Tab-separated table of N, CA and C in Angstrom:
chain	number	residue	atom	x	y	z
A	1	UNK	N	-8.501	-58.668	4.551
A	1	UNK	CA	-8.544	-57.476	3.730
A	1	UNK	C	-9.916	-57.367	3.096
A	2	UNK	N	-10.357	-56.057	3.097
A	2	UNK	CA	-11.638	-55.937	2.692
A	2	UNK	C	-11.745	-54.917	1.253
A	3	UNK	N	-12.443	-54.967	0.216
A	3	UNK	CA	-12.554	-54.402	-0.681
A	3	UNK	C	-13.784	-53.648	-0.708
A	4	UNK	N	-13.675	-52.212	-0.754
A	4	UNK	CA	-14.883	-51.655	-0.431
A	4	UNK	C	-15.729	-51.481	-2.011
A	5	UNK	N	-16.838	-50.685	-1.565
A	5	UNK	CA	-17.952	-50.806	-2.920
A	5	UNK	C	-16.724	-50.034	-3.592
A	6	UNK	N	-16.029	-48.690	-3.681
A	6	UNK	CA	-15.633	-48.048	-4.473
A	6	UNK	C	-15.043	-48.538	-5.444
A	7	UNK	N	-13.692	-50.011	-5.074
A	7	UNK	CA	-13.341	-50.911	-6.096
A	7	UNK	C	-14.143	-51.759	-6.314
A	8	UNK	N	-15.147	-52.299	-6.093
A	8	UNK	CA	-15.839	-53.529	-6.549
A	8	UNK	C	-16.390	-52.659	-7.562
A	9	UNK	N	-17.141	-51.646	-7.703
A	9	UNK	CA	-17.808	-50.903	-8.375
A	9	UNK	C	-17.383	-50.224	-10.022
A	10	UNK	N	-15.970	-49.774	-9.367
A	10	UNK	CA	-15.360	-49.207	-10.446
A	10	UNK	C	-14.494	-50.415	-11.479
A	11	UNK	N	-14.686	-51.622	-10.734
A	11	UNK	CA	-13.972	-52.488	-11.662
A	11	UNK	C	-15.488	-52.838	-12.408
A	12	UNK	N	-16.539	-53.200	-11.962
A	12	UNK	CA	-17.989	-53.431	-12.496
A	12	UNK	C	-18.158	-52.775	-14.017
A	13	UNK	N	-18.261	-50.932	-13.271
A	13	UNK	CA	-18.082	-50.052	-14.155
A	13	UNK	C	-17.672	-50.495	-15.606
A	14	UNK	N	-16.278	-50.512	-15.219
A	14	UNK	CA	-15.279	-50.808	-16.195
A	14	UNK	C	-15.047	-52.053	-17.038
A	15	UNK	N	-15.342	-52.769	-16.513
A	15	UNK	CA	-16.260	-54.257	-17.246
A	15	UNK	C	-17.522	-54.109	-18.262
A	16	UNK	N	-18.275	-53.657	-17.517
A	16	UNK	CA	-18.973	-53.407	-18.486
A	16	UNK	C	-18.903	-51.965	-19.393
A	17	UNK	N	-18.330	-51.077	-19.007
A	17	UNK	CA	-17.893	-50.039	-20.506
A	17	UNK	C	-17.278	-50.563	-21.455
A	18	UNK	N	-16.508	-51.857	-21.111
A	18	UNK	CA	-15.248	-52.108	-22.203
A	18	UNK	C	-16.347	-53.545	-23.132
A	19	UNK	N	-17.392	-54.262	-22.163
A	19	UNK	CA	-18.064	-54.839	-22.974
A	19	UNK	C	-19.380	-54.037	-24.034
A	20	UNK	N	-19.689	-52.818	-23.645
A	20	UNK	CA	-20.672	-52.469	-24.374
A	20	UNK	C	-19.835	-51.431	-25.696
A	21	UNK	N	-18.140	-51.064	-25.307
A	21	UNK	CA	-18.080	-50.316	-26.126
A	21	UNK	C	-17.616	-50.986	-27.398
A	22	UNK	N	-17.256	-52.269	-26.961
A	22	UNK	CA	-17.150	-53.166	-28.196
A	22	UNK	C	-18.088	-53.843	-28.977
A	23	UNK	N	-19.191	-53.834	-27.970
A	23	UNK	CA	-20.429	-54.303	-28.824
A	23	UNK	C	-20.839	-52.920	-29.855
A	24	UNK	N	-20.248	-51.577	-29.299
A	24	UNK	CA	-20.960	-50.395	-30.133
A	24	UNK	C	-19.613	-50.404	-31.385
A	25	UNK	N	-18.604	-51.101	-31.398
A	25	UNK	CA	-17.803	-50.290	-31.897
A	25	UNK	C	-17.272	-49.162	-31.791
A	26	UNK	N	-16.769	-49.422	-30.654
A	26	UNK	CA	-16.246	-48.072	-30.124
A	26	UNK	C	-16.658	-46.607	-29.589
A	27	UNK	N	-18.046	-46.721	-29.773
A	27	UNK	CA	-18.854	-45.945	-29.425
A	27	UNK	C	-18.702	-45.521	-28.151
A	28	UNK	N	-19.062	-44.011	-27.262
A	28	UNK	CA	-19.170	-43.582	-26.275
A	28	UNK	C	-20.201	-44.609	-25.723
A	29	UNK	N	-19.912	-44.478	-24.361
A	29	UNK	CA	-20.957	-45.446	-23.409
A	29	UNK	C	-21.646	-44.613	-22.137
A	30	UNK	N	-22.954	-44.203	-22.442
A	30	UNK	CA	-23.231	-43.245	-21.101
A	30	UNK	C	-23.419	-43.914	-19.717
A	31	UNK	N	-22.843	-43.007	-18.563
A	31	UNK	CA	-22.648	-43.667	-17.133
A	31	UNK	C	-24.023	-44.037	-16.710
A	32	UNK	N	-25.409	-43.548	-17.279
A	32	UNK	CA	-26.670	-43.435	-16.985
A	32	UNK	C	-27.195	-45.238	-17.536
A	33	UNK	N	-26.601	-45.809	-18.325
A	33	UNK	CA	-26.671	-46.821	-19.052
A	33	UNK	C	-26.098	-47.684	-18.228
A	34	UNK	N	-24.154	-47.125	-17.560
A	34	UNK	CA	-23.702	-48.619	-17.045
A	34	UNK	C	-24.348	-48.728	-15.309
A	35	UNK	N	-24.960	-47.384	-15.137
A	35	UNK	CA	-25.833	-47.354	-13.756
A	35	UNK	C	-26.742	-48.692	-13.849
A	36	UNK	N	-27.785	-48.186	-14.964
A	36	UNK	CA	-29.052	-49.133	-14.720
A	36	UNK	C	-28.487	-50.699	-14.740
A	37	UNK	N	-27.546	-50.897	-15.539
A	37	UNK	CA	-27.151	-52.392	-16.275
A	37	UNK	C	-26.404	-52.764	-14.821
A	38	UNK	N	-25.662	-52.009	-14.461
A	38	UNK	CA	-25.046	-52.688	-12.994
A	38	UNK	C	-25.758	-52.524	-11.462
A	39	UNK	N	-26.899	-51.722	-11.406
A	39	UNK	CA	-27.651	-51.259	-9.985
A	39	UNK	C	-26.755	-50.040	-9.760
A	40	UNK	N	-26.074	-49.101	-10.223
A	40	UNK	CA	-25.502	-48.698	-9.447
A	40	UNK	C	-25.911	-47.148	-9.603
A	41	UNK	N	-25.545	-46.452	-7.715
A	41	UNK	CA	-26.124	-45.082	-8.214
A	41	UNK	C	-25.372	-44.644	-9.603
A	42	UNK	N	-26.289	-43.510	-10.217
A	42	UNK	CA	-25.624	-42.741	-11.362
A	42	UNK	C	-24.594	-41.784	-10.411
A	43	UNK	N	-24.843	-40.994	-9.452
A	43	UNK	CA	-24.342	-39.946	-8.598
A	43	UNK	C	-23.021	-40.853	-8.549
A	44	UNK	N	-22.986	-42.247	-7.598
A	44	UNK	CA	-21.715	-42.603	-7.519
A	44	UNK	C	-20.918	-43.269	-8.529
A	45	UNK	N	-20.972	-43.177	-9.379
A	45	UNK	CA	-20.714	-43.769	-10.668
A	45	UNK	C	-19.633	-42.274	-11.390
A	46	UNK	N	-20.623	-41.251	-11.290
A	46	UNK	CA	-20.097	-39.854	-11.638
A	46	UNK	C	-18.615	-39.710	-10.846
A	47	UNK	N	-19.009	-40.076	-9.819
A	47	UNK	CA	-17.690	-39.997	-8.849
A	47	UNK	C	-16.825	-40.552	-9.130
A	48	UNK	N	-17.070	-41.796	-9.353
A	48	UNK	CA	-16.353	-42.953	-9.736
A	48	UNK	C	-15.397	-43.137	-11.159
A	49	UNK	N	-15.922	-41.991	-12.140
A	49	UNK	CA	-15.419	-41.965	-13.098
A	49	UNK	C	-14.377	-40.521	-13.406
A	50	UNK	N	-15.133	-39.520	-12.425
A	50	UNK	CA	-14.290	-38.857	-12.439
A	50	UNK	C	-12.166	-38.796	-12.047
A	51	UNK	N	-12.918	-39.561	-10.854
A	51	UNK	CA	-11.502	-40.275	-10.439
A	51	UNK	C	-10.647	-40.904	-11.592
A	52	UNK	N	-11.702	-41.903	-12.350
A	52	UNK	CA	-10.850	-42.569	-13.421
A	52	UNK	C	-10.279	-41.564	-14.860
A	53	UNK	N	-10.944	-40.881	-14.806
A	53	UNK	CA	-10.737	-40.105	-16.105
A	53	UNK	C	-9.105	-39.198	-15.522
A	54	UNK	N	-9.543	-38.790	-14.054
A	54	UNK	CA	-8.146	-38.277	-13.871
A	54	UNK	C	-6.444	-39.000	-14.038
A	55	UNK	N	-6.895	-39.926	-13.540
A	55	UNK	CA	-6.045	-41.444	-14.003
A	55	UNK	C	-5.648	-41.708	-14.845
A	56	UNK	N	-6.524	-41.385	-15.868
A	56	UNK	CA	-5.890	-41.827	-17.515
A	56	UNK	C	-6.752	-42.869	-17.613
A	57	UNK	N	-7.777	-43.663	-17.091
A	57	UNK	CA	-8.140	-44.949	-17.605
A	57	UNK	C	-9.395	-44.996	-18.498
A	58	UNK	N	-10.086	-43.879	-18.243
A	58	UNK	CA	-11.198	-43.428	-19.267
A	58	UNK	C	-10.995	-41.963	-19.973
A	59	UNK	N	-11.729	-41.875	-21.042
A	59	UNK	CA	-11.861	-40.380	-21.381
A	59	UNK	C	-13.280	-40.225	-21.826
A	60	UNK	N	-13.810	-38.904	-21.773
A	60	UNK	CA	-15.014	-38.318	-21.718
A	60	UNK	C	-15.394	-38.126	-22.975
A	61	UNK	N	-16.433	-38.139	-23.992
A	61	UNK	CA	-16.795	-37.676	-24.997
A	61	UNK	C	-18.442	-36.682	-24.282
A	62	UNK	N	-18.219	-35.224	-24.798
A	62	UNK	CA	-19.432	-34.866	-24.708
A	62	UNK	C	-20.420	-34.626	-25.268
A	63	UNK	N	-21.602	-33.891	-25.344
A	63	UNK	CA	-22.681	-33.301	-26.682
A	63	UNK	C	-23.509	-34.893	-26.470
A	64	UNK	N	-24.306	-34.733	-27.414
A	64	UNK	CA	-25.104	-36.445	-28.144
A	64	UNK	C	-24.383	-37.182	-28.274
A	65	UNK	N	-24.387	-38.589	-27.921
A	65	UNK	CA	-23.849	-39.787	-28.305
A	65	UNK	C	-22.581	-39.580	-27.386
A	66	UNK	N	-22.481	-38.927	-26.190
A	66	UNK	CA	-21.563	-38.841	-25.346
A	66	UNK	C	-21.280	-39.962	-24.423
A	67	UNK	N	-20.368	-39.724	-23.603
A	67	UNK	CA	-20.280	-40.565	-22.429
A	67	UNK	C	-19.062	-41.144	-22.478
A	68	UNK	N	-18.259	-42.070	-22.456
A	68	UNK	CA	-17.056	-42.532	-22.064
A	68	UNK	C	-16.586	-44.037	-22.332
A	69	UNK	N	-15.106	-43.701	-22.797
A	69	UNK	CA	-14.620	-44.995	-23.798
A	69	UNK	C	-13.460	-45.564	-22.752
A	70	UNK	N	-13.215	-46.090	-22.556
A	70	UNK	CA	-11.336	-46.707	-22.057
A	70	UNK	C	-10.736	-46.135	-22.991
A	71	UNK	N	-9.789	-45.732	-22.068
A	71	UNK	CA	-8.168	-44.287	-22.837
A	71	UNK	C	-7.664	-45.863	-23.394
A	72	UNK	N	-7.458	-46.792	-23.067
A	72	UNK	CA	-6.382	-47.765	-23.650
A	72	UNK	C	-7.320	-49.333	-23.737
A	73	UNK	N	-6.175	-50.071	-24.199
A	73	UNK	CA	-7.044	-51.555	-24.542
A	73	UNK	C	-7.993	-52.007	-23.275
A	74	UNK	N	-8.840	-52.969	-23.482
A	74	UNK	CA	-9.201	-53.536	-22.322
A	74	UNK	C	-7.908	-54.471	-21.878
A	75	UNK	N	-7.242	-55.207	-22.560
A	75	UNK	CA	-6.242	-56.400	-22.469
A	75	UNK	C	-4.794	-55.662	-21.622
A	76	UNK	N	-4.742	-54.252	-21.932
A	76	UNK	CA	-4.114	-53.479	-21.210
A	76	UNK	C	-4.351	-52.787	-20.074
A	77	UNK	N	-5.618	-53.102	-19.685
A	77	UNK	CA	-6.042	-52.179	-18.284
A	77	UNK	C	-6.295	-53.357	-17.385
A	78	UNK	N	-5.273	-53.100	-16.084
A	78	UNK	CA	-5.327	-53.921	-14.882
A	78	UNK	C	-6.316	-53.579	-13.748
A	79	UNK	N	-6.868	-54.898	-13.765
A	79	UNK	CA	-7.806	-54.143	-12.760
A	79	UNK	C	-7.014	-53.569	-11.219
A	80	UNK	N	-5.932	-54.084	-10.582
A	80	UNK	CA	-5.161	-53.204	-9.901
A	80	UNK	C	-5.030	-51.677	-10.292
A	81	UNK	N	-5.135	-51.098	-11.675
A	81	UNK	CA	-4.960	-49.615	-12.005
A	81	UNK	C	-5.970	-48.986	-11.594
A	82	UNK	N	-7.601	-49.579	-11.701
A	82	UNK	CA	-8.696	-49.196	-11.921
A	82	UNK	C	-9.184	-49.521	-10.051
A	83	UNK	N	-8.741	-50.235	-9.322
A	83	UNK	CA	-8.715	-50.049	-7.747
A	83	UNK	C	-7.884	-49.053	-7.137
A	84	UNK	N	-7.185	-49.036	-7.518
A	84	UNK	CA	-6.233	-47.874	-7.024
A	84	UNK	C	-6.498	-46.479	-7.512
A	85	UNK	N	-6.447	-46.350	-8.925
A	85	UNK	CA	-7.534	-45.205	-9.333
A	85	UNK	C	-8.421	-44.827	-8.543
A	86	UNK	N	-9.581	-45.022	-8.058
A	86	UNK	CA	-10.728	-44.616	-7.238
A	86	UNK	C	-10.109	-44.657	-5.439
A	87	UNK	N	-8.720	-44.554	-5.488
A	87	UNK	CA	-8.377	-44.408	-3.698
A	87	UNK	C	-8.856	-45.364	-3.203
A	88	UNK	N	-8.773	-47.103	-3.649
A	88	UNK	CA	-8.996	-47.900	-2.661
A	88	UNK	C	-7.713	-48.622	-2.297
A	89	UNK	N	-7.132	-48.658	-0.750
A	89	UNK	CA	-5.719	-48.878	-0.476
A	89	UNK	C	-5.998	-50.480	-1.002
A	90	UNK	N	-4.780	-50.977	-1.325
A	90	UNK	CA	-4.343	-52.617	-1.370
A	90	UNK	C	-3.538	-53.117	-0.292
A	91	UNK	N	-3.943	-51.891	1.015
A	91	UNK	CA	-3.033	-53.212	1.761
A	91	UNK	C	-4.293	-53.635	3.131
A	92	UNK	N	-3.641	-54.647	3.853
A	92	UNK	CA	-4.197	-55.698	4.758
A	92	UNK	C	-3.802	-55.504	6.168
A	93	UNK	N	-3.034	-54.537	6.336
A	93	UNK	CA	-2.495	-54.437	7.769
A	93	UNK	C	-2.844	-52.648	8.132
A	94	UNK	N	-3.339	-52.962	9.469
A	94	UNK	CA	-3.868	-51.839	10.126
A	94	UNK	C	-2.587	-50.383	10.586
A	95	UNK	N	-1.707	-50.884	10.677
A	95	UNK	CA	-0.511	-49.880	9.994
A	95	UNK	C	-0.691	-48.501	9.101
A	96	UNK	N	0.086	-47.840	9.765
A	96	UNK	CA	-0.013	-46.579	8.638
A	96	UNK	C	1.048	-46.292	8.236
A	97	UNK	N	0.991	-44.745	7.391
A	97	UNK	CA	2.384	-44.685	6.763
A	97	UNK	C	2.525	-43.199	7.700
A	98	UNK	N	3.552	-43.139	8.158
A	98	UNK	CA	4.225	-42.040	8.982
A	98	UNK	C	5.176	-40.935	7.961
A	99	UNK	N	5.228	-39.799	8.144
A	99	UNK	CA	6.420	-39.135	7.592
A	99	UNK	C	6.975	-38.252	8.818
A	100	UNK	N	8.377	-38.684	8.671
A	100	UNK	CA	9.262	-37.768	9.680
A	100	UNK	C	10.197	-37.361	9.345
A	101	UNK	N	10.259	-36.224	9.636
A	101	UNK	CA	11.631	-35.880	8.604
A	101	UNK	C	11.619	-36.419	7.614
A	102	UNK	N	10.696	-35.708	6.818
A	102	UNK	CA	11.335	-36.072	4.739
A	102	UNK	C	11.379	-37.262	4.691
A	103	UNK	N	11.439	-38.334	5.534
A	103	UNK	CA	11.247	-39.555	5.490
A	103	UNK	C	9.993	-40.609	5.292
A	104	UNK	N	9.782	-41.079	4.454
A	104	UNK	CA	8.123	-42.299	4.844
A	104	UNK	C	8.690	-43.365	5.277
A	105	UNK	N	7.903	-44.109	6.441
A	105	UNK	CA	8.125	-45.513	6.664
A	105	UNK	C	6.713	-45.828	7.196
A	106	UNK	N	6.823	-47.032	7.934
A	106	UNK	CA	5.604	-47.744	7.962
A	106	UNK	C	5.346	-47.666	9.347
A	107	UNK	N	4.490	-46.814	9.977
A	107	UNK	CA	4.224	-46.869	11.426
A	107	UNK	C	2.972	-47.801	12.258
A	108	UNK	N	3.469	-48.215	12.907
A	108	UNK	CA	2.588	-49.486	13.563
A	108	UNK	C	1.923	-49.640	14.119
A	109	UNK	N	0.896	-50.541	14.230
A	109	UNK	CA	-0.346	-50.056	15.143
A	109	UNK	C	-0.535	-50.537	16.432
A	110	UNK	N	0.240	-50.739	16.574
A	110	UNK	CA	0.590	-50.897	18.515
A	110	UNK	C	1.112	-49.653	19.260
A	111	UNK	N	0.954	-49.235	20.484
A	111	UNK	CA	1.290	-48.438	21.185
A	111	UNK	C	2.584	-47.907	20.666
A	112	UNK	N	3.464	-46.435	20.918
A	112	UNK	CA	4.256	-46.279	20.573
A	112	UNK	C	4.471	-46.721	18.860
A	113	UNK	N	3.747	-46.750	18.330
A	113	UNK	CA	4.189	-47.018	16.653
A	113	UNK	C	4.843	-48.710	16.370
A	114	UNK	N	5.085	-49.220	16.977
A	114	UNK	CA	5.808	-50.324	17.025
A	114	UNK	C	4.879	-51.347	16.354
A	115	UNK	N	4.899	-52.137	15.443
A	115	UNK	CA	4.462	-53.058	14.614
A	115	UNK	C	4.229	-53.959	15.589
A	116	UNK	N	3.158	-55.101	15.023
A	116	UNK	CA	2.375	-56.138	15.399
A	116	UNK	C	3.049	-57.296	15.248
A	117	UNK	N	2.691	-58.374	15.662
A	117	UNK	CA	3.681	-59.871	15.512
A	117	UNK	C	3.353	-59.622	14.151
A	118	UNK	N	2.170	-59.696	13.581
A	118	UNK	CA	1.745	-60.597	12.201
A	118	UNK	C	2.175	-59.388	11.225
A	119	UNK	N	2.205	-58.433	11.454
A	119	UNK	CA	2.440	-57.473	10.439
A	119	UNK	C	2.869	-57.618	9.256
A	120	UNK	N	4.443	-58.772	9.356
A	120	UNK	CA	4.843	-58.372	7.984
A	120	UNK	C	4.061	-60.057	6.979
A	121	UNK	N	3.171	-60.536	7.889
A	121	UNK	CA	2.316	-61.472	6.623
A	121	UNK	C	1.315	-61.021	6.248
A	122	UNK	N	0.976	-59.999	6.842
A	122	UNK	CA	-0.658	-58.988	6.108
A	122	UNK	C	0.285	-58.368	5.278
A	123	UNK	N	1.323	-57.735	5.756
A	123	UNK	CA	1.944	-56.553	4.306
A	123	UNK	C	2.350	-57.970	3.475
A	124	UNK	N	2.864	-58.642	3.649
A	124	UNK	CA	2.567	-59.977	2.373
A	124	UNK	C	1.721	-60.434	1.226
A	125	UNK	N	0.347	-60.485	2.536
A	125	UNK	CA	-0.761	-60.337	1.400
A	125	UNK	C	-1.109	-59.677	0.978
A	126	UNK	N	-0.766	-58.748	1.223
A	126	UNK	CA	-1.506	-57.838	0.586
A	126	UNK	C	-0.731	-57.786	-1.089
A	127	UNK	N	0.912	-57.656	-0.638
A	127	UNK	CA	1.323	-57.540	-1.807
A	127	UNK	C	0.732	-58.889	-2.777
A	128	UNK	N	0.906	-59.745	-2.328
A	128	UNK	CA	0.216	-61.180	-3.058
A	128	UNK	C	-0.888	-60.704	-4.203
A	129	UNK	N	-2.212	-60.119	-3.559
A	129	UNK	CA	-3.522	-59.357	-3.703
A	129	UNK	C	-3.112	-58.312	-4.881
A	130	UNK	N	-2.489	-57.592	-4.469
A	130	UNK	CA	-2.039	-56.044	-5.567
A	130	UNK	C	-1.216	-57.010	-6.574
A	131	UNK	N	-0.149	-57.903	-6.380
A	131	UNK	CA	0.777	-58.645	-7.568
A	131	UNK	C	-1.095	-59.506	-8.333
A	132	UNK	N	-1.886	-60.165	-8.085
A	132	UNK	CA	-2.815	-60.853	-8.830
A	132	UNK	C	-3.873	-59.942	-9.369
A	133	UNK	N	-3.862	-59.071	-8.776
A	133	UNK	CA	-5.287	-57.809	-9.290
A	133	UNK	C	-4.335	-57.343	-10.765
A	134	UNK	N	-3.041	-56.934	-10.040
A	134	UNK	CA	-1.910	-56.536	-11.765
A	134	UNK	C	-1.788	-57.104	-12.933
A	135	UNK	N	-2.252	-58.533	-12.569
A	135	UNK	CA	-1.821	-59.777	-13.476
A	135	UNK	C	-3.319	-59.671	-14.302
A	136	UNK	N	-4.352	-59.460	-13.551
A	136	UNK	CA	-5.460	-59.566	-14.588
A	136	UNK	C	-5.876	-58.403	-15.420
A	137	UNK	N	-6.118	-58.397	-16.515
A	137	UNK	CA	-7.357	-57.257	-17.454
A	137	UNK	C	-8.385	-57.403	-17.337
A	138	UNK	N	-9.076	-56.337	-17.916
A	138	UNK	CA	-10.554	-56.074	-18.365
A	138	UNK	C	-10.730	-57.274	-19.055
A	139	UNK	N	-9.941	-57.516	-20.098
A	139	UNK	CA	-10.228	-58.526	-20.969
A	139	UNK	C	-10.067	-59.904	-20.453
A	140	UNK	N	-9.249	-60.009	-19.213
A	140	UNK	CA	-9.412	-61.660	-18.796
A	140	UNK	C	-10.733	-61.862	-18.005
A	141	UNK	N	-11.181	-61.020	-17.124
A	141	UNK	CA	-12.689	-60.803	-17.161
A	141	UNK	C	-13.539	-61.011	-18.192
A	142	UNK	N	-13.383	-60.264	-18.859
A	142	UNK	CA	-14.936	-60.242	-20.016
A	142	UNK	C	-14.508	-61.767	-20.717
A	143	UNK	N	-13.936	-62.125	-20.793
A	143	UNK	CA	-13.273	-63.513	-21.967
A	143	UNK	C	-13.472	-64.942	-20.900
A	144	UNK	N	-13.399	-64.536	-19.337
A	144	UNK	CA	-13.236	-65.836	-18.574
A	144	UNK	C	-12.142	-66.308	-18.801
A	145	UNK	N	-11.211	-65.678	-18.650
A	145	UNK	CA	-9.318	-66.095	-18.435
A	145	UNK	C	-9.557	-66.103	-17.070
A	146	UNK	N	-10.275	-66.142	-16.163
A	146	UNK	CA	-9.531	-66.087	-14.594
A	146	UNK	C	-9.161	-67.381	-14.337
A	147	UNK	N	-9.947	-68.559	-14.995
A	147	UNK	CA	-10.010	-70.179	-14.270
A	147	UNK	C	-8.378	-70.531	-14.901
A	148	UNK	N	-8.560	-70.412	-16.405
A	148	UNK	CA	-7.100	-70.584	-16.985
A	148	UNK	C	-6.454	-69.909	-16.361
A	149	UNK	N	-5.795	-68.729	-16.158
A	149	UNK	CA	-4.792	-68.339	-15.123
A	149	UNK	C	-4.919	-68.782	-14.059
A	150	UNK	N	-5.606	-69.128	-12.880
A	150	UNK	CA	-5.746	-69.876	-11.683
A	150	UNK	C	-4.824	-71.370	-12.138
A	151	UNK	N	-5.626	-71.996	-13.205
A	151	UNK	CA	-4.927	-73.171	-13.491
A	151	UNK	C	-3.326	-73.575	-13.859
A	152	UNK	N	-3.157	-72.027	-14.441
A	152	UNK	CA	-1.616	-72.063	-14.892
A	152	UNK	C	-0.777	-71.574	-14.413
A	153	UNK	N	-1.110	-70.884	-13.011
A	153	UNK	CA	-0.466	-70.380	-11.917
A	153	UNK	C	-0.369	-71.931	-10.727
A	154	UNK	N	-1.642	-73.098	-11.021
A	154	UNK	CA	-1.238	-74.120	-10.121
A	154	UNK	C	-0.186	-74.970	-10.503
A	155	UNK	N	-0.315	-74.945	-12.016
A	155	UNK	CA	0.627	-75.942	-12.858
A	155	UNK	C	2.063	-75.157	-12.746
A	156	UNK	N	2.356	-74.469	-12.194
A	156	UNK	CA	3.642	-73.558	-12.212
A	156	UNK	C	4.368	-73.859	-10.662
A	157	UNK	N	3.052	-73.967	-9.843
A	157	UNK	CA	3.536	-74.160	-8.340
A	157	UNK	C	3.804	-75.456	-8.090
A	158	UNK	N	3.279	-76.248	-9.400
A	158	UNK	CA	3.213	-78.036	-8.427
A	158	UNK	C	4.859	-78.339	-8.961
């Protein structure tokens, strides 16, 4: 499974809005700011936020001292919300989704629609991938909770 720039980016983004808006106190954070600080175009960034703002995960302040806060906590925003927000799929298998008759199911990428041997351990991981992206925040990022959760997810399995 591959993660394209759009989520690597918009989780970046969003990392760093939620670290500079706490360093401002809450202050708007302009996209022109988290461009330079992350490399990233401003153009795709615009994009990038627009998506999110539709989402609910940011909101816009305009005029002077404009630019954009997180709608909700950092400790509350998954980075799974903020990948999926910007249209990047979470799954791992080359499969699509079919509708027939009013119906969705999962159509396969072998001849005739028919699913692959491995199919249902990519749709596995994937869910695996989307269940651990859910589990983390903004804030276990910015704080370095990933090693402790890694660790307390091993101490759970042994």
């Amino acid at each position: 499974m591959r993660l394209s720039t759009k989520g690597r980016y918009a989780v970046m983004a969003m990392a760093d809005l939620a670290r500079r808006q706490d360093e401002a106190e809450g202050r708007a954070v302009a996209l022109a700011e988290i461009a330079a600080r992350q490399q990233i175009s401003l153009s795709y960034l615009e994009q990038l936020f627009a998506r999110l703002r539709r989402k609910g995960l940011v909101v816009s302040a305009r005029g002077p001292g404009g630019g954009y806060r997180l709608a909700r906590e950092a400790c509350d925003t998954a980075i799974a919300d903020i990948v999926l927000a910007v249209d990047e799929p979470l799954r791992a298998t080359r499969c699509g989704i079919s509708k027939m008759g009013g119906k969705t199911g999962a159509k396969g990428c072998m001849a005739g629609g028919a699913q692959c041997l491995t199919h249902d351990l990519w749709e596995e991981m994937g869910r695996q991938i989307h269940g651990y992206l859910a589990s983390v925040s903004i804030a276990d990022v910015l704080n370095g909770k990933l090693k402790e959760k890694s660790a307390a997810r091993e101490m759970a399995a042994a």
